[in-house]
Each structure stands twice: as C-alpha cells, then as structure tokens.
Short mmCIF file of C-alpha atoms in Angstrom, two decimals:
data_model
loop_
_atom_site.label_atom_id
_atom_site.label_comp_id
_atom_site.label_asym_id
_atom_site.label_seq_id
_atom_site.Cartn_x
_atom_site.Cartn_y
_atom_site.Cartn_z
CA UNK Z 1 6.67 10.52 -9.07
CA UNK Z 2 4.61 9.36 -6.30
CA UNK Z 3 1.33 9.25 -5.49
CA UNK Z 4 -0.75 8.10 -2.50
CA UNK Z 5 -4.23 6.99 -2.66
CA UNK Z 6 -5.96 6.36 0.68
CA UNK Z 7 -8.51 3.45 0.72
CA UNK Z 8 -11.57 5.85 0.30
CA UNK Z 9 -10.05 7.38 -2.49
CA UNK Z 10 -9.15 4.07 -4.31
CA UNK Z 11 -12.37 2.94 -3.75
CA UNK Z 12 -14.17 5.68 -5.74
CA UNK Z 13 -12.43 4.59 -8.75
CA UNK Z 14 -15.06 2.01 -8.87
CA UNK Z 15 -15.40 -2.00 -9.07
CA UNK Z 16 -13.64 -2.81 -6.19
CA UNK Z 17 -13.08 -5.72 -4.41
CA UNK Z 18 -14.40 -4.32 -1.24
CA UNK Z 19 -13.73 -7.06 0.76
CA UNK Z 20 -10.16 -5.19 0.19
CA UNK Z 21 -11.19 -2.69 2.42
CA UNK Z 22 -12.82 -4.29 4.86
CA UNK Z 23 -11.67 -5.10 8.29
CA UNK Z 24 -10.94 -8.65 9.09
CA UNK Z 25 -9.75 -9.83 5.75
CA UNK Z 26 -10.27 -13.58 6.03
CA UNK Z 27 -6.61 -15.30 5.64
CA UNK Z 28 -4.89 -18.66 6.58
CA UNK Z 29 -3.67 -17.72 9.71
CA UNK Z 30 -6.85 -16.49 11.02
CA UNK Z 31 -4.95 -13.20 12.22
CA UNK Z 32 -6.89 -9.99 12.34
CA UNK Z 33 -6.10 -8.38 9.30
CA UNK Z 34 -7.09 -5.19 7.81
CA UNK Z 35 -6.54 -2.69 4.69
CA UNK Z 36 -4.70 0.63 5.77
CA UNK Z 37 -3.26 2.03 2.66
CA UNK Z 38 -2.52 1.62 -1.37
CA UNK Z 39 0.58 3.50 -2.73
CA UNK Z 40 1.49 3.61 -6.60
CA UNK Z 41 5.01 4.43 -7.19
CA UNK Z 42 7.04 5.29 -10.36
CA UNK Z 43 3.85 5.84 -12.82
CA UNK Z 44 1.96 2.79 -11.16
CA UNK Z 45 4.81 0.09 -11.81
CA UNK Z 46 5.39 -0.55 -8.35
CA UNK Z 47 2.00 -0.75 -6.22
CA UNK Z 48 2.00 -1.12 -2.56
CA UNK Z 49 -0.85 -2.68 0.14
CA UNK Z 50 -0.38 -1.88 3.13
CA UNK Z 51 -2.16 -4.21 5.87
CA UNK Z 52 -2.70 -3.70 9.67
CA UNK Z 53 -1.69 -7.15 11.64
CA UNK Z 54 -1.80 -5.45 15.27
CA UNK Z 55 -1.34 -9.26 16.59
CA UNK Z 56 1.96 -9.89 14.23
CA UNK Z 57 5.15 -10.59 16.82
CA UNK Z 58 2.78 -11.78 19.56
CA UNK Z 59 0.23 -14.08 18.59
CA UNK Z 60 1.42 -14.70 15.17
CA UNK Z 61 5.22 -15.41 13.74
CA UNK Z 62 6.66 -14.35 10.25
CA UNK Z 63 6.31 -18.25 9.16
CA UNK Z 64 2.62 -18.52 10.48
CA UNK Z 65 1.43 -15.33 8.38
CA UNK Z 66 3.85 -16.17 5.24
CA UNK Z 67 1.23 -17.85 3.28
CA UNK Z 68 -1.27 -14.91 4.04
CA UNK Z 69 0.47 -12.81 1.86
CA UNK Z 70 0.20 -14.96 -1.28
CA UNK Z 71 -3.64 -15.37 -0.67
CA UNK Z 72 -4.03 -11.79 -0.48
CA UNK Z 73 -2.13 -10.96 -3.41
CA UNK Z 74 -4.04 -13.57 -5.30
CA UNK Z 75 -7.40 -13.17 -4.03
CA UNK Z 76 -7.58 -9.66 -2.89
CA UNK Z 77 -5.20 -7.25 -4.55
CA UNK Z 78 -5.31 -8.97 -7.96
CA UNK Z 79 -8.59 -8.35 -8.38
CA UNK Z 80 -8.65 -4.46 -7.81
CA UNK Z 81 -5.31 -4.04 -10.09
CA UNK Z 82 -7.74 -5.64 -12.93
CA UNK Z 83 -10.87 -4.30 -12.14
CA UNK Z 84 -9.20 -0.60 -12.04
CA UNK Z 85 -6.83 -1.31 -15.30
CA UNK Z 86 -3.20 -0.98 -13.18
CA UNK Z 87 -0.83 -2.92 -14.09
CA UNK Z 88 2.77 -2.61 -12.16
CA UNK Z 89 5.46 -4.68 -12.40
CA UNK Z 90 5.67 -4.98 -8.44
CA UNK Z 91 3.46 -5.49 -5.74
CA UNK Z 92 4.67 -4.53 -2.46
CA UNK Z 93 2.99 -6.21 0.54
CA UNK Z 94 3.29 -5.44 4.02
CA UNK Z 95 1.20 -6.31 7.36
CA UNK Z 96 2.44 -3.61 10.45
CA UNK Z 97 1.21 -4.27 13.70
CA UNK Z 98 0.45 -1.02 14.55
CA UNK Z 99 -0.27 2.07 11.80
CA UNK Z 100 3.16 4.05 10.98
CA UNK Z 101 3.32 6.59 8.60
CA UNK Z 102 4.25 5.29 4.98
CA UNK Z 103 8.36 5.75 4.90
CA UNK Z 104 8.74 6.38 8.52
CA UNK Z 105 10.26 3.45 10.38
CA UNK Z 106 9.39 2.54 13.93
CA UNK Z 107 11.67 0.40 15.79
CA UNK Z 108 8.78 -0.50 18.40
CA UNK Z 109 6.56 -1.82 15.53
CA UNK Z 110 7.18 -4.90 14.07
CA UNK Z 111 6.73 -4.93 10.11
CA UNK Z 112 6.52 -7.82 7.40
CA UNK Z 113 6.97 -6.80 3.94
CA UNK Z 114 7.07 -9.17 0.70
CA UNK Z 115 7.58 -8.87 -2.89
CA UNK Z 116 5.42 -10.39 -5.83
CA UNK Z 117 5.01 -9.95 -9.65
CA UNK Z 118 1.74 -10.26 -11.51
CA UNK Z 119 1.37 -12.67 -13.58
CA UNK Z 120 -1.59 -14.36 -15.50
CA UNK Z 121 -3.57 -13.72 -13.00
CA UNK Z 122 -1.77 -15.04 -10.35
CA UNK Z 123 0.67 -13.11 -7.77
CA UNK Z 124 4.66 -14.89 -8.05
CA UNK Z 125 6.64 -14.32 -5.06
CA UNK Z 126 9.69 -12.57 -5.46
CA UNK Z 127 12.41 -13.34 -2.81
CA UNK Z 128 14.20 -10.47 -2.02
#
C-alpha cells in the first residue's frame, strides 16, 4: 500500500518541525532548498522527503550538496518521524531541481536521491 501525504496534510498531524516545511531550509551548501513532498510506503517502513534544489546541476554538484542530505535527515526529518510516532526502516531522500511528479522520471531534470536508516536518533547512510 501506498500513501501520499502532501506537506499541508503532514503538517496537521501536529508537532512538526516546521522549519521542514519551510522554504530555504538552511544546509551546508547554502543551496536553496525547499520541502515539496513526504511519501510513506509499505505501511510507513519506507518514508520518503522529497526536496526542491532548482540550482542542483548548475550552481551546485552532487559532491557539494552530499553532506546536505545527512544534515537534513538528522536535523530535519528525524525530528518529525519522532514527533509524529513513524518509524520506517528507510528514509528516502531526494533534492530535484525542478518539481516532477512522484514516479515520473524527467530526463531534463536532474535528481539526487540517497538512502539512510534511523538509528538512535541519528540518520546512517546507506550506500546503495
């Protein structure tokens, strides 16, 4: 089963991070990062964030914007899995510069996708 949860909708679950769903989430890049989307797949074992990184493949390359995604699993998505009681097995993050719909692929829009675990609190990077 899956089931899609826009941002407004996760947010009325309540206690979230909002800086989550706010635009220009502050990362170590400095790109211009945004929330566009959480997922939960397979009876919330496998949780996606999706991210919009319109400035990925220009101004920024897949090394520059590699540690982002371990801050924002740690410091953003973390957070809003405990404060709403999910806990997956898999976090899916991905940064798109440009929005595509979820499962549609776009060969003009470059996409960056990593894996991580949760664990004690912290997000461990999965190489896939």
């Amino acid at each position: 089963m899956r089931r899609y949860i826009g941002a407004l909708a996760l947010g009325a679950l309540g206690g979230m991070a909002t800086s989550v769903w706010a635009n220009d989430i502050p990362v170590p890049s400095g790109q211009p990062l945004s929330f566009l989307q959480f997922i939960s797949e397979d009876d919330g074992a496998l949780v996606r964030f999706r991210f919009l990184a319109p400035q990925i493949g220009t101004g920024y390359d897949y090394m520059t914007v590699f540690p982002d995604f371990q801050v924002l699993c740690d410091q953003q998505v973390v957070p809003v899995l405990d404060q709403n009681g999910l806990t997956p097995t898999r976090i899916v993050l991905s940064m798109s510069a440009a929005e595509v719909e979820f499962g549609q692929d776009d060969p003009d829009v470059l996409q960056f996708f990593e894996i991580f675990r949760p664990e004690n609190g912290i997000c461990i990077w999965e190489e896939f």
